Each structure stands twice: as C-alpha cells, then as structure tokens.
Amino acid sequence: MSNPTVSNQKPVKIPGPDHPITIERNPSRVVITAGGAVIADTHDALTLREARYPAVFYIPRKDVNMTLLERTDHATYCPYKGDCAYFSIPSAGERATDAVWTYENPYEAVEPIRDFLAFYPDRVDAIEELPVAAR
C-alpha cells in the first residue's frame, strides 16, 4: 500500500526527498512574548524544517506558561504530522487568536514534537533566539 491511511481515512504521507522534514535540538535559548508577557522561555526548543517552509521552533510544554493560553475549537490536519490543535493567548488580544499550535498525537516520523507547542510569529510580540552564554 503506497499511501497508508488511518482509520478516519485521512491521507498519511511519509517525509522524503520530495517533502523533507527534519527535527533538530536548537542550541539557543528561545523566548516568546505576547501581550507584554513572557509566554515561553526555553533552552530545549526543537527546530523543525519542512520542505520549503520557514523553520519553526517547537517549545516544550514544560517551558510554556500554559495558564496564559486558552484552547480553541480550531483544528487542522497535516498529512505528514497529523491532527493539529490550537490555543489562543487572550491577554494579547484578537491578533493572538489561534496563535499557538500543537500535534498532540503526531505521526511517527515527527514523534519528537509530541508535547511541544509552536507559535505563529505574526500573532505574538516576538520570538527571540538568544545565544547561550559560554560556560
């Protein structure tokens, strides 16, 4: 079977040369602010690169102030990653609606992003990648 599907009949695609996906640990500190507050601050971000899309930082939930997020009913589907759920950042206003996404049960090819969140750059104040100070 060249194009496997899950029980709900959504197509499942495997990353490959025509649509590569790589996930690497990011060595920098990543800080995300919205509505004038720090939403996330981590030394454990992942950088996901997918085909020709801009690289995306995925932040572990443990380093996100989840009390500032509100789950929404918005959902999407990616045939490479799976079902996607969304959060808004109410304190950051209308612009931050569905500003955060997560793959809670990602497909095997992108399993490392489980329990991580990503943020739309244009829906938060800033996503800063800060060099880690020499030790």
Coordinates of N, CA and C in Angstrom, one line a residue:
M1 N 0.9 -1.2 0.0 CA 0.0 0.0 0.0 C 0.9 1.2 0.0
S2 N 0.9 2.0 -1.1 CA 1.8 3.1 -1.2 C 1.4 4.3 -0.4
N3 N 0.1 4.5 -0.2 CA -0.3 5.7 0.6 C -1.2 5.2 1.8
P4 N -0.5 4.9 2.9 CA -1.2 4.4 4.1 C -2.2 5.5 4.6
T5 N -3.3 5.0 5.1 CA -4.3 5.9 5.7 C -4.6 5.4 7.1
V6 N -5.1 6.3 7.9 CA -5.6 6.0 9.3 C -7.0 5.6 9.2
S7 N -7.6 5.1 10.3 CA -9.0 4.6 10.3 C -10.0 5.7 9.9
N8 N -9.7 7.0 10.1 CA -10.7 8.0 9.7 C -10.5 8.4 8.2
Q9 N -9.7 7.7 7.5 CA -9.5 7.9 6.1 C -8.7 9.1 5.7
K10 N -8.1 9.8 6.6 CA -7.2 10.9 6.3 C -5.9 10.4 5.6
P11 N -5.5 11.0 4.6 CA -4.2 10.5 4.0 C -3.0 10.7 4.9
V12 N -2.1 9.8 4.9 CA -0.9 9.9 5.7 C 0.3 9.8 4.8
K13 N 1.1 10.8 4.8 CA 2.3 10.8 3.9 C 3.6 10.8 4.8
I14 N 4.6 10.1 4.2 CA 5.8 9.9 4.9 C 6.8 11.0 4.3
P15 N 7.5 11.7 5.2 CA 8.5 12.7 4.6 C 9.6 11.9 3.8
G16 N 10.0 12.6 2.7 CA 11.0 12.0 1.9 C 11.7 13.1 1.0
P17 N 12.4 12.7 0.0 CA 13.2 13.7 -0.8 C 12.3 14.8 -1.4
D18 N 11.0 14.4 -1.7 CA 10.1 15.4 -2.3 C 9.5 16.3 -1.3
H19 N 9.5 15.9 0.0 CA 8.9 16.7 1.1 C 9.7 16.4 2.4
P20 N 10.9 16.9 2.5 CA 11.7 16.5 3.7 C 11.2 17.2 4.9
I21 N 11.4 16.5 6.0 CA 11.1 17.1 7.3 C 12.3 16.7 8.3
T22 N 12.9 17.7 8.9 CA 14.0 17.4 9.8 C 13.6 18.1 11.1
I23 N 14.0 17.4 12.2 CA 13.8 18.0 13.6 C 15.1 17.9 14.3
E24 N 15.6 19.0 14.8 CA 16.8 19.1 15.5 C 16.7 19.9 16.8
R25 N 17.5 19.5 17.8 CA 17.5 20.3 19.0 C 18.1 21.6 18.7
N26 N 17.5 22.7 19.2 CA 18.0 24.0 19.0 C 19.0 24.4 20.1
P27 N 20.2 24.8 19.8 CA 21.2 25.1 20.9 C 20.9 26.4 21.6
S28 N 20.1 27.3 21.1 CA 19.9 28.6 21.6 C 18.8 28.6 22.7
R29 N 18.7 29.7 23.4 CA 17.6 29.9 24.3 C 16.5 30.6 23.4
V30 N 15.3 30.2 23.5 CA 14.2 30.8 22.7 C 13.2 31.4 23.7
V31 N 12.9 32.6 23.5 CA 11.9 33.4 24.4 C 10.8 33.9 23.5
I32 N 9.6 33.6 23.9 CA 8.4 34.1 23.2 C 7.6 35.0 24.1
T33 N 7.3 36.2 23.6 CA 6.5 37.2 24.3 C 5.2 37.5 23.5
A34 N 4.1 37.8 24.3 CA 2.9 38.2 23.7 C 2.1 39.0 24.7
G35 N 1.4 40.0 24.3 CA 0.7 40.8 25.2 C 1.5 41.4 26.4
G36 N 2.8 41.6 26.1 CA 3.7 42.2 27.0 C 4.2 41.2 28.1
A37 N 3.9 39.9 27.9 CA 4.3 38.9 28.9 C 5.1 37.8 28.2
V38 N 6.0 37.2 29.0 CA 6.8 36.1 28.5 C 5.8 34.8 28.5
I39 N 5.6 34.3 27.4 CA 4.7 33.1 27.2 C 5.6 31.8 27.3
A40 N 6.8 31.9 26.8 CA 7.7 30.7 26.8 C 9.1 31.2 26.9
D41 N 9.9 30.4 27.6 CA 11.3 30.6 27.8 C 12.0 29.3 27.9
T42 N 12.8 28.9 27.0 CA 13.3 27.5 27.0 C 14.8 27.4 26.4
H43 N 15.5 26.4 26.9 CA 16.8 26.0 26.4 C 16.6 24.7 25.7
D44 N 15.4 24.2 25.5 CA 15.1 22.9 25.0 C 14.2 22.9 23.7
A45 N 14.3 24.0 23.0 CA 13.5 24.1 21.8 C 13.9 23.1 20.7
L46 N 13.0 22.7 19.9 CA 13.3 21.9 18.7 C 13.1 22.9 17.5
T47 N 13.9 22.7 16.4 CA 13.7 23.4 15.2 C 13.2 22.4 14.1
L48 N 12.0 22.6 13.6 CA 11.5 21.7 12.6 C 11.6 22.4 11.2
R49 N 12.2 21.8 10.3 CA 12.4 22.3 8.9 C 11.6 21.4 8.0
E50 N 10.6 22.0 7.3 CA 9.7 21.2 6.4 C 9.7 21.7 5.0
A51 N 10.2 20.9 4.1 CA 10.2 21.3 2.7 C 10.7 22.7 2.5
R52 N 10.0 23.6 1.8 CA 10.4 25.0 1.6 C 9.8 26.0 2.6
Y53 N 9.1 25.5 3.6 CA 8.5 26.4 4.6 C 9.6 27.0 5.5
P54 N 9.3 28.1 6.1 CA 10.3 28.7 7.1 C 10.4 27.7 8.3
A55 N 11.6 27.7 8.9 CA 11.9 26.8 10.0 C 10.9 27.3 11.2
V56 N 10.5 26.3 12.0 CA 9.6 26.6 13.1 C 10.2 26.1 14.4
F57 N 10.1 26.9 15.4 CA 10.6 26.5 16.8 C 9.4 25.8 17.4
Y58 N 9.7 24.6 18.0 CA 8.7 23.9 18.8 C 9.2 23.9 20.3
I59 N 8.4 24.4 21.2 CA 8.7 24.7 22.5 C 8.1 23.6 23.5
P60 N 8.9 23.0 24.4 CA 8.3 22.0 25.2 C 7.2 22.7 26.1
R61 N 6.1 22.0 26.4 CA 5.0 22.5 27.2 C 5.5 22.9 28.6
K62 N 6.5 22.2 29.1 CA 7.0 22.4 30.4 C 7.6 23.8 30.5
D63 N 8.0 24.4 29.4 CA 8.6 25.8 29.4 C 7.7 26.8 28.8
V64 N 6.4 26.5 28.7 CA 5.3 27.4 28.3 C 4.4 27.7 29.5
N65 N 4.1 29.0 29.7 CA 3.1 29.4 30.7 C 1.7 29.0 30.2
M66 N 1.3 27.8 30.4 CA 0.0 27.3 29.9 C -1.1 28.1 30.5
T67 N -1.0 28.7 31.6 CA -2.1 29.5 32.2 C -2.4 30.7 31.4
L68 N -1.5 31.1 30.5 CA -1.8 32.3 29.6 C -2.5 31.8 28.3
L69 N -2.6 30.5 28.1 CA -3.2 30.0 26.8 C -4.6 29.5 27.1
E70 N -5.4 29.6 26.0 CA -6.8 29.1 26.1 C -7.0 28.2 24.8
R71 N -7.4 27.0 25.1 CA -7.6 26.1 24.0 C -8.8 26.6 23.1
T72 N -8.7 26.4 21.8 CA -9.8 26.8 21.0 C -10.4 25.6 20.3
D73 N -11.5 25.7 19.5 CA -12.1 24.6 18.8 C -11.4 24.5 17.4
H74 N -10.6 25.4 17.0 CA -9.9 25.4 15.7 C -9.1 24.1 15.6
A75 N -9.1 23.4 14.5 CA -8.3 22.2 14.3 C -8.0 22.2 12.8
T76 N -6.8 21.6 12.5 CA -6.4 21.4 11.1 C -5.7 20.0 11.0
Y77 N -5.4 19.6 9.8 CA -4.8 18.3 9.6 C -3.6 18.5 8.6
C78 N -2.5 17.9 9.0 CA -1.3 17.8 8.1 C -1.1 16.3 7.8
P79 N -1.0 15.9 6.5 CA -0.8 14.5 6.2 C 0.6 14.0 6.6
Y80 N 1.5 14.9 6.9 CA 2.8 14.5 7.4 C 3.0 14.4 8.9
K81 N 2.1 15.2 9.6 CA 2.3 15.3 11.0 C 1.0 14.9 11.8
G82 N -0.1 15.0 11.3 CA -1.3 14.5 11.9 C -2.3 15.6 12.3
D83 N -3.2 15.4 13.2 CA -4.2 16.3 13.7 C -3.5 17.4 14.5
C84 N -4.0 18.6 14.3 CA -3.4 19.8 14.9 C -4.4 20.5 15.7
A85 N -4.1 20.8 17.0 CA -5.0 21.6 17.9 C -4.4 23.0 18.1
Y86 N -5.2 23.9 18.5 CA -4.8 25.3 18.7 C -5.1 25.9 20.0
F87 N -4.3 26.9 20.4 CA -4.6 27.8 21.6 C -4.5 29.2 21.2
S88 N -5.2 30.0 21.9 CA -5.1 31.5 21.7 C -4.5 32.0 23.0
I89 N -4.0 33.3 22.9 CA -3.4 34.0 24.0 C -4.3 35.2 24.3
P90 N -5.3 35.0 25.2 CA -6.3 36.0 25.4 C -5.7 37.4 25.8
S91 N -4.7 37.4 26.6 CA -4.1 38.6 27.1 C -3.4 39.4 26.0
A92 N -3.2 38.8 24.9 CA -2.6 39.5 23.7 C -3.6 40.0 22.7
G93 N -4.9 39.9 23.0 CA -5.9 40.4 22.1 C -6.2 39.5 20.9
E94 N -7.0 40.1 20.0 CA -7.6 39.4 18.9 C -6.5 38.9 18.0
R95 N -5.4 39.6 17.8 CA -4.3 39.1 17.0 C -3.8 37.8 17.4
A96 N -3.9 37.4 18.7 CA -3.3 36.2 19.2 C -4.3 35.0 19.2
T97 N -5.4 35.2 18.4 CA -6.4 34.1 18.3 C -5.7 32.9 17.5
D98 N -5.8 31.7 18.0 CA -5.2 30.6 17.4 C -3.7 30.8 17.0
A99 N -3.0 31.5 17.9 CA -1.6 31.8 17.7 C -0.7 30.7 18.0
V100 N -1.1 29.6 18.6 CA -0.3 28.5 19.1 C -0.9 27.2 18.6
W101 N 0.0 26.4 18.1 CA -0.5 25.1 17.6 C 0.3 23.9 18.2
T102 N -0.3 22.7 18.2 CA 0.4 21.5 18.7 C -0.1 20.3 18.0
Y103 N 0.7 19.3 17.9 CA 0.4 18.0 17.4 C 0.5 17.1 18.6
E104 N -0.7 16.8 19.2 CA -0.7 16.0 20.5 C -0.5 14.5 20.3
N105 N -0.8 14.0 19.1 CA -0.6 12.7 18.7 C 0.1 12.6 17.4
P106 N 1.3 13.1 17.2 CA 1.9 13.2 15.9 C 2.3 11.9 15.3
Y107 N 2.4 11.9 14.0 CA 2.8 10.6 13.3 C 4.2 10.3 13.7
E108 N 4.5 9.0 13.5 CA 5.8 8.5 13.9 C 7.0 9.3 13.4
A109 N 6.9 9.8 12.2 CA 8.0 10.5 11.5 C 8.4 11.8 12.3
V110 N 7.4 12.4 13.0 CA 7.6 13.6 13.7 C 7.4 13.5 15.2
E111 N 7.5 12.3 15.7 CA 7.2 12.0 17.1 C 7.9 12.9 18.1
P112 N 9.1 13.4 17.8 CA 9.8 14.3 18.8 C 9.0 15.6 19.1
I113 N 8.0 16.0 18.3 CA 7.3 17.2 18.6 C 6.1 17.0 19.5
R114 N 5.9 15.7 19.9 CA 4.8 15.5 20.9 C 5.1 16.3 22.2
D115 N 4.1 16.9 22.8 CA 4.2 17.7 24.0 C 5.0 19.0 23.8
F116 N 5.0 19.4 22.5 CA 5.7 20.7 22.2 C 4.6 21.6 21.5
L117 N 4.8 22.9 21.6 CA 4.0 23.9 21.0 C 4.8 24.8 20.1
A118 N 4.1 25.3 19.0 CA 4.7 26.2 18.1 C 3.8 27.5 18.0
F119 N 4.5 28.6 17.7 CA 3.8 29.9 17.7 C 3.9 30.6 16.4
Y120 N 2.8 31.2 15.9 CA 2.9 32.0 14.7 C 3.6 33.3 15.0
P121 N 4.7 33.6 14.3 CA 5.4 34.8 14.5 C 4.6 36.1 14.4
D122 N 3.6 36.1 13.5 CA 2.9 37.4 13.3 C 1.7 37.5 14.3
R123 N 1.6 36.5 15.2 CA 0.5 36.6 16.2 C 1.0 36.8 17.6
V124 N 2.3 36.9 17.8 CA 2.9 37.2 19.1 C 3.8 38.4 19.0
D125 N 4.2 39.0 20.1 CA 5.1 40.2 20.0 C 6.4 39.9 19.5
A126 N 7.0 38.8 20.0 CA 8.4 38.4 19.5 C 8.7 36.9 19.8
I127 N 9.5 36.4 18.9 CA 10.1 35.1 19.1 C 11.6 35.3 19.0
E128 N 12.3 35.3 20.1 CA 13.7 35.6 20.1 C 14.5 34.4 20.3
E129 N 15.6 34.3 19.4 CA 16.5 33.2 19.5 C 17.8 33.8 20.1
L130 N 18.1 33.5 21.3 CA 19.2 34.1 22.0 C 20.4 33.2 22.2
P131 N 21.6 33.6 21.9 CA 22.7 32.7 22.0 C 22.9 32.3 23.5
V132 N 23.3 31.1 23.7 CA 23.6 30.6 25.1 C 25.0 31.1 25.5
A133 N 25.1 31.7 26.6 CA 26.4 32.2 27.1 C 27.4 31.1 27.3
A134 N 28.6 31.3 26.9 CA 29.7 30.4 27.1 C 29.8 30.0 28.6
R135 N 30.1 28.7 28.8 CA 30.2 28.3 30.2 C 31.6 28.2 30.7

